[in-house]
mmCIF file of C-alpha atoms in Angstrom:
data_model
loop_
_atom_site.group_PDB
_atom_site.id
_atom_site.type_symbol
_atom_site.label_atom_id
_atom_site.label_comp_id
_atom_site.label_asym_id
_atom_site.label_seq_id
_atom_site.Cartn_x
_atom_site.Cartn_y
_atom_site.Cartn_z
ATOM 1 C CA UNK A 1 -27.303 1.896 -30.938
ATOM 2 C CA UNK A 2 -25.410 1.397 -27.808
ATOM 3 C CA UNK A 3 -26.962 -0.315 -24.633
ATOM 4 C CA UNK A 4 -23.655 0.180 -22.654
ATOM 5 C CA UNK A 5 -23.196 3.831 -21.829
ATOM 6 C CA UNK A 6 -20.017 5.421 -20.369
ATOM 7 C CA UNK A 7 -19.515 9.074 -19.252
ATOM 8 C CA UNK A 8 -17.160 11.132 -19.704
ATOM 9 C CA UNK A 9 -15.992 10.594 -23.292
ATOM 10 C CA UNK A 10 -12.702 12.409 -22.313
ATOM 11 C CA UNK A 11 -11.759 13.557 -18.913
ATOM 12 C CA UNK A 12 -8.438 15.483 -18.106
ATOM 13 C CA UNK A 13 -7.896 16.255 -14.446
ATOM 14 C CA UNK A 14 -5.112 17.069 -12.601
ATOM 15 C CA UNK A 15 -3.312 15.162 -10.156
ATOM 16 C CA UNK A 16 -4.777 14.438 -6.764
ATOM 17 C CA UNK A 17 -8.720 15.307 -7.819
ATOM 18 C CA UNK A 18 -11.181 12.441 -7.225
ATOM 19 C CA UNK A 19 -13.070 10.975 -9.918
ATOM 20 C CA UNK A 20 -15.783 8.437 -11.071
ATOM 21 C CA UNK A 21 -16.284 7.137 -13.880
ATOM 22 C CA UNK A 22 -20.275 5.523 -14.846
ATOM 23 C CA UNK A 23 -21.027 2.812 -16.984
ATOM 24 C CA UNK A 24 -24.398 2.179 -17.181
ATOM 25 C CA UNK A 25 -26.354 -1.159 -19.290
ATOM 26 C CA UNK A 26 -29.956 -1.287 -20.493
ATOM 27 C CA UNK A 27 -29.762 -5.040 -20.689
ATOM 28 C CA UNK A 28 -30.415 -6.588 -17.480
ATOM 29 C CA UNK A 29 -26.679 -8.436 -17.416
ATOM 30 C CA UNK A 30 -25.209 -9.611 -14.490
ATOM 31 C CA UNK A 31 -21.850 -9.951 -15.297
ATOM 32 C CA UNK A 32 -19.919 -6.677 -15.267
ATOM 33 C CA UNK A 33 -16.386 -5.727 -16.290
ATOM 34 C CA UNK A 34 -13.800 -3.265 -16.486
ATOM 35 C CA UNK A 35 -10.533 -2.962 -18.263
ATOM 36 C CA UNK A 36 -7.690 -0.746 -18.524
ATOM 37 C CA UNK A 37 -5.871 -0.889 -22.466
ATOM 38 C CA UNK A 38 -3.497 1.935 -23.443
ATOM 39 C CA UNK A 39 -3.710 2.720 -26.997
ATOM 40 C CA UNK A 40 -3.700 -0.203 -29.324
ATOM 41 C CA UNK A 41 -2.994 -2.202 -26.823
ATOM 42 C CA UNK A 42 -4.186 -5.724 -25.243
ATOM 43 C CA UNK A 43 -7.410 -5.347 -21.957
ATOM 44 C CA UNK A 44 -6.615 -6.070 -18.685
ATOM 45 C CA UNK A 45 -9.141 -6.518 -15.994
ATOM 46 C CA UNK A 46 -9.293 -4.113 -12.961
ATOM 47 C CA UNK A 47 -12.653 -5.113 -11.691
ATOM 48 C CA UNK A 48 -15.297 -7.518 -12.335
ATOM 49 C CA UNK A 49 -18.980 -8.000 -11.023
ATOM 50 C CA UNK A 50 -21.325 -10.934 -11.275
ATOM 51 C CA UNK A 51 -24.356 -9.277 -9.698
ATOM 52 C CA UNK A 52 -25.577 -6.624 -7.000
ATOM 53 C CA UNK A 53 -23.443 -5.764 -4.382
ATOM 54 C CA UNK A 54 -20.624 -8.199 -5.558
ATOM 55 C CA UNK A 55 -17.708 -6.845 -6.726
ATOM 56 C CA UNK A 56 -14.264 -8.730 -6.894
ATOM 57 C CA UNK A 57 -10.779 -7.291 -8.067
ATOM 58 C CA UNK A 58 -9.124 -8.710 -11.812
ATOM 59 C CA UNK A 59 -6.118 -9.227 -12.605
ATOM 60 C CA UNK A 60 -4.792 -6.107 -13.208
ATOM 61 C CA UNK A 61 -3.595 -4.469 -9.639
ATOM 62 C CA UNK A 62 -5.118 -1.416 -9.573
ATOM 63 C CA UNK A 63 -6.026 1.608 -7.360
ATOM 64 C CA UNK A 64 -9.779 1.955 -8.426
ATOM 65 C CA UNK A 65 -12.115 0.888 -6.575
ATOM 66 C CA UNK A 66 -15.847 0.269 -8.001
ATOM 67 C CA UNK A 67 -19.740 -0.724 -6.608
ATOM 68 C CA UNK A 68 -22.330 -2.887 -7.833
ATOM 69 C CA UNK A 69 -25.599 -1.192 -5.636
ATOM 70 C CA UNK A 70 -27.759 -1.650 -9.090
ATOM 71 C CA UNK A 71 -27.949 -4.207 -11.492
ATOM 72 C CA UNK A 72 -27.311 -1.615 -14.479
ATOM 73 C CA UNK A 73 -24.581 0.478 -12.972
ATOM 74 C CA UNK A 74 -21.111 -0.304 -12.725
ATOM 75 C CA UNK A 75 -19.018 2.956 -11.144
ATOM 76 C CA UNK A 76 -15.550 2.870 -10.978
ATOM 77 C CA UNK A 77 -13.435 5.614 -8.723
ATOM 78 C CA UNK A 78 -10.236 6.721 -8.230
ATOM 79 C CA UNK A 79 -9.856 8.315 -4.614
ATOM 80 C CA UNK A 80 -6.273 10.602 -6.107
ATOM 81 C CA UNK A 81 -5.540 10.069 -9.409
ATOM 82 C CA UNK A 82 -2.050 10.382 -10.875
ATOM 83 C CA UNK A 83 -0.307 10.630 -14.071
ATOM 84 C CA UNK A 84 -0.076 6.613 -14.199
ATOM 85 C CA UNK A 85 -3.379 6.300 -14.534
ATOM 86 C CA UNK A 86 -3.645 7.949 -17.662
ATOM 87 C CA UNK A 87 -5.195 5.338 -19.953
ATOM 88 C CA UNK A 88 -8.808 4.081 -21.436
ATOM 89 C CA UNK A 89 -11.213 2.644 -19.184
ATOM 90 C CA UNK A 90 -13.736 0.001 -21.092
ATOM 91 C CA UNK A 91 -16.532 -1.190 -19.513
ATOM 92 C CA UNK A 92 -18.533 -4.372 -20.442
ATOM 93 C CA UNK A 93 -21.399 -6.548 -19.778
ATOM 94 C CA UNK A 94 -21.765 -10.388 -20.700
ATOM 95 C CA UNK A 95 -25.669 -12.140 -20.245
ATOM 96 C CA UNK A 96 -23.365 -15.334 -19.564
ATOM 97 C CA UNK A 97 -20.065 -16.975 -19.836
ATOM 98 C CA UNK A 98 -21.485 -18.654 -23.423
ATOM 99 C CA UNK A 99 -21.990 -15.080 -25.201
ATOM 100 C CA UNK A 100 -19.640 -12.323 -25.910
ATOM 101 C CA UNK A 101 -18.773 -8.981 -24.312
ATOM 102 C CA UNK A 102 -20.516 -5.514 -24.958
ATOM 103 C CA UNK A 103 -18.400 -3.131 -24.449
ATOM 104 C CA UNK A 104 -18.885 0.495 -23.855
ATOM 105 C CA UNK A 105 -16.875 3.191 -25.862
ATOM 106 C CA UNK A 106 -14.840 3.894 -22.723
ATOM 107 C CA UNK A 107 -13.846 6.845 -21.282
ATOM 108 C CA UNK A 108 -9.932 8.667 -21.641
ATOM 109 C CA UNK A 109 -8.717 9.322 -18.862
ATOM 110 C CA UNK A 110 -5.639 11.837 -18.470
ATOM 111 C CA UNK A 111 -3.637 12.802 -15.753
ATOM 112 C CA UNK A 112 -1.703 15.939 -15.675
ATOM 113 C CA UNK B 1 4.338 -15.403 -20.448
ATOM 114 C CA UNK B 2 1.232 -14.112 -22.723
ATOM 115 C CA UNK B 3 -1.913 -16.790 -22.350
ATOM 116 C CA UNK B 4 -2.614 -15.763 -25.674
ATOM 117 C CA UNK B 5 -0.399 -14.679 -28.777
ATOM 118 C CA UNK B 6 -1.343 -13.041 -31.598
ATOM 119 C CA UNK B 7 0.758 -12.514 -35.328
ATOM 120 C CA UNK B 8 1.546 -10.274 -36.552
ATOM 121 C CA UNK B 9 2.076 -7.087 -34.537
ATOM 122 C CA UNK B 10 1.171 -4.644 -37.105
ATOM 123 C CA UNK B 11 0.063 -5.193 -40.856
ATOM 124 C CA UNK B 12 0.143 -2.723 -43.263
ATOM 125 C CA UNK B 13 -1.526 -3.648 -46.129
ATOM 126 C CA UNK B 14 -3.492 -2.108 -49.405
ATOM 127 C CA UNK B 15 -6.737 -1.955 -50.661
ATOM 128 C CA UNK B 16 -7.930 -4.965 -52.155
ATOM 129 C CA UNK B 17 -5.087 -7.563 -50.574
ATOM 130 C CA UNK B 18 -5.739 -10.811 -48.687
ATOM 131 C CA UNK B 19 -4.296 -10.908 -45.043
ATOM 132 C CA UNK B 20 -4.358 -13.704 -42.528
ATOM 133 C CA UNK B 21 -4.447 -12.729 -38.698
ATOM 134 C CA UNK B 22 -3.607 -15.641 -35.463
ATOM 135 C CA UNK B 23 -4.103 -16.169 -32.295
ATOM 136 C CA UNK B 24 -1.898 -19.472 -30.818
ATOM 137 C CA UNK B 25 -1.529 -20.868 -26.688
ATOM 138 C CA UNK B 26 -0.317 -23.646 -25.819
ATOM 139 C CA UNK B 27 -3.271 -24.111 -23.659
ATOM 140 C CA UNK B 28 -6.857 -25.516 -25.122
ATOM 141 C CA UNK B 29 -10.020 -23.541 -24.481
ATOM 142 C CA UNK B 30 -13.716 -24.181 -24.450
ATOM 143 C CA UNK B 31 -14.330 -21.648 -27.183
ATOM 144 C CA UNK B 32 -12.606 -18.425 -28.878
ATOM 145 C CA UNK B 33 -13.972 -14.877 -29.558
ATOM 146 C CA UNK B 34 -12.439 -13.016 -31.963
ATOM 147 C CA UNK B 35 -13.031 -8.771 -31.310
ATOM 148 C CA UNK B 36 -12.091 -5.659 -33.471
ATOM 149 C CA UNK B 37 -11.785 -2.493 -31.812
ATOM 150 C CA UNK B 38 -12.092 0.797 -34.094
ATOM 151 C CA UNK B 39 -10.082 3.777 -32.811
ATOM 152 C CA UNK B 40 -11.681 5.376 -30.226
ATOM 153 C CA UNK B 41 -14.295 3.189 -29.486
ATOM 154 C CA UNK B 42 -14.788 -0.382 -27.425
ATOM 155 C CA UNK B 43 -14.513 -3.279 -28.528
ATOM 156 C CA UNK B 44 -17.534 -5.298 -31.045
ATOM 157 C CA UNK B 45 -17.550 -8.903 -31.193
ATOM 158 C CA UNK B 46 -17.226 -10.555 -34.649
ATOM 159 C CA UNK B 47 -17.035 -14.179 -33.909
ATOM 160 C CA UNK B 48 -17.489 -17.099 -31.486
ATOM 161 C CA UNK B 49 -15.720 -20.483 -32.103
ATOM 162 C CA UNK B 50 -16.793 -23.268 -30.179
ATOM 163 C CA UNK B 51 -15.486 -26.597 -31.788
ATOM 164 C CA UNK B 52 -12.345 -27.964 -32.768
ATOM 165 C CA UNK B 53 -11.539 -27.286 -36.859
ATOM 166 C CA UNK B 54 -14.594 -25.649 -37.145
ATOM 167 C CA UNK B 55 -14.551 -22.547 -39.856
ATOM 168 C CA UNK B 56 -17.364 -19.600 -39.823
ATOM 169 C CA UNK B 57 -17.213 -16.577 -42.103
ATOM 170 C CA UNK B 58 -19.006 -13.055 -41.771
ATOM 171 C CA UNK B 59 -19.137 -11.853 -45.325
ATOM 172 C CA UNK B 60 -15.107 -11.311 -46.678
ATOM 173 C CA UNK B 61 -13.886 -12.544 -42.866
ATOM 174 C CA UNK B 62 -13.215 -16.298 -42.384
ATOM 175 C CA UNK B 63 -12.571 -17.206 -39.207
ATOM 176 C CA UNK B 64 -11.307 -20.976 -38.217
ATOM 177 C CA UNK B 65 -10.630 -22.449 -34.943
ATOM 178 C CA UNK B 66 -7.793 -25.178 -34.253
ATOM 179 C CA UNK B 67 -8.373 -28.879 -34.337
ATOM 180 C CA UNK B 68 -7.017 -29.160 -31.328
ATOM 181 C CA UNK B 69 -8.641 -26.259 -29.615
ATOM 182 C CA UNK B 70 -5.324 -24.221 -29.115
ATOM 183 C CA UNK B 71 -5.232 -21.611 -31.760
ATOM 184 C CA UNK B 72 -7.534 -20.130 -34.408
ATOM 185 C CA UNK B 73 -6.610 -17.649 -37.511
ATOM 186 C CA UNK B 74 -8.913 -14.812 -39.002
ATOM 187 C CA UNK B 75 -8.527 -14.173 -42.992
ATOM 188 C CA UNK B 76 -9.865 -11.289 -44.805
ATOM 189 C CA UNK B 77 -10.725 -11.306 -48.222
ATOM 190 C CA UNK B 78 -9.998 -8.330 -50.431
ATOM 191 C CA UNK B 79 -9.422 -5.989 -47.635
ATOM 192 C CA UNK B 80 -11.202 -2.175 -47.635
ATOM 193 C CA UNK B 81 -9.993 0.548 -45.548
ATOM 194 C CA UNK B 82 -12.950 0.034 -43.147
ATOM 195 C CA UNK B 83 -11.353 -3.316 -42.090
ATOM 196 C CA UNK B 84 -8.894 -0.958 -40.417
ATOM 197 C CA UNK B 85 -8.621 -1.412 -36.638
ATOM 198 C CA UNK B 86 -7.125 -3.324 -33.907
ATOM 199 C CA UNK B 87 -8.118 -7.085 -34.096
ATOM 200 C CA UNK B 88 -8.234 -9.078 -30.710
ATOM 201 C CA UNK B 89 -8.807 -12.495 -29.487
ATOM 202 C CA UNK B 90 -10.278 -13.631 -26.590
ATOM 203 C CA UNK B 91 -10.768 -16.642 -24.495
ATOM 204 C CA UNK B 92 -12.506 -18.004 -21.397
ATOM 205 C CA UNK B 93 -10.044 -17.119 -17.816
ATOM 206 C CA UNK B 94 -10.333 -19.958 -15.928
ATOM 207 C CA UNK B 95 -12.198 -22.237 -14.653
ATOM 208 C CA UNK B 96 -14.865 -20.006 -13.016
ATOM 209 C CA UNK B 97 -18.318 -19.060 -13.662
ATOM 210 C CA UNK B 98 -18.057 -15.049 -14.086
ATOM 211 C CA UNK B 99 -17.665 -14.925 -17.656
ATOM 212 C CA UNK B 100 -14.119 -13.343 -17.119
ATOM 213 C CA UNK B 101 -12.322 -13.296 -20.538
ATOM 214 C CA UNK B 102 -8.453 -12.822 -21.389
ATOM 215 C CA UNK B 103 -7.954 -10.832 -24.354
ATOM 216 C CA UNK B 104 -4.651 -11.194 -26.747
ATOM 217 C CA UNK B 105 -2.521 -8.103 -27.376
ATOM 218 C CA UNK B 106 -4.067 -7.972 -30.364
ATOM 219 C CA UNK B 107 -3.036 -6.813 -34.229
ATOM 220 C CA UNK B 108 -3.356 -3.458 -35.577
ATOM 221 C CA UNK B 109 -4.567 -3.693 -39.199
ATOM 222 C CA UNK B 110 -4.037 -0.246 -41.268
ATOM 223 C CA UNK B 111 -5.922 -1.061 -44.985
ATOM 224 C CA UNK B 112 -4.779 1.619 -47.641
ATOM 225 C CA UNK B 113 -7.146 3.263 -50.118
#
């Protein structure tokens, strides 16, 4: 039973098209989080939140940007996507630094 | 420079087989998750490891964290096909409070029927 919700599953858009992606928690975490991992791959961090309306870039550079207006939804957008950003998008919420991620089942993203 | 390196790569292994998974640094952490991702889904947290040489297990998984804090190792026992997945560590980035965590790039298990 997931408490971390992402939508779409699967998305395939073409170049150009705007998108957003939702991640949505039931838990009442402040800490919010979202990485990029190709297939089989290690995370990076694109974005990370640590409560309403702050939002703060990772480590990752990326074009995305995301908002924080609710404590239980985390939206990240791309203005024009492109082939490069073809990849899975995980979003995760942490109560505090001493417990461990949940993670959403992410949404693929392709870019044609 | 990886933060974090994990060994091996990719294990192929059968039904049945012990297997030993690590995660080294030259760098010593306040604790140590250890993740395993199933295709197509997110990650699920199996493990935190908070003290040096200390050693928890989850049913056939044994996982043990470095004396001195730097590196831990995960061993399965008798491996089944639904061990199969991608394992990952994971440790505390920097010094700040925001929970961020740095994940290694993590081993891809295959377990044969």
């Amino acid at each position: 039973e997931a408490d971390i919700y992402q939508t779409p599953r699967y998305l395939v858009i073409g170049t150009g098209k705007k998108i957003t992606l939702e991640c949505s928690q039931t838990m009442g975490h402040d800490k919010m989080y979202w990485y990029q991992q190709d297939p089989g791959m290690e995370l990076h961090l694109i974005h990370y939140s640590y409560g309403v309306n702050s939002t703060e870039k990772g480590d990752l550079s990326s074009e995305s940007t995301v908002s924080r207006i609710r404590t239980e939804h985390f939206p990240l957008t791309l203005e024009s996507a492109r082939p490069s950003h073809t990849s899975q998008y995980l979003c995760a919420s942490r109560e505090d630094r001493f417990y461990g991620y949940t993670f959403g089942s992410g949404t693929r993203l392709t870019v044609v | 420079t990886q933060l974090l390196e994990q060994s091996p790569q990719f294990l192929s292994i059968q039904e049945g087989e012990n297997l030993t998974v690590y995660c080294n640094s030259s760098s010593v952490f306040s604790s140590l998750q250890w993740y395993r991702q199933e295709p197509g889904e997110g990650p699920v947290l199996l493990v935190t490891v908070v003290t040096g040489g200390e050693v928890k297990k989850l049913k056939r998984l044994t996982f043990q964290f470095g004396d001195a804090r730097k590196d831990s190792s995960l061993h399965i026992t008798a491996a089944q096909p639904g061990d199969t997945g991608l394992y990952l560590c994971a440790v505390p980035a920097g010094g700040t409070s925001y929970g961020k965590l740095t994940f290694g790039q993590g081993t891809i298990l295959t377990v044969h029927p």
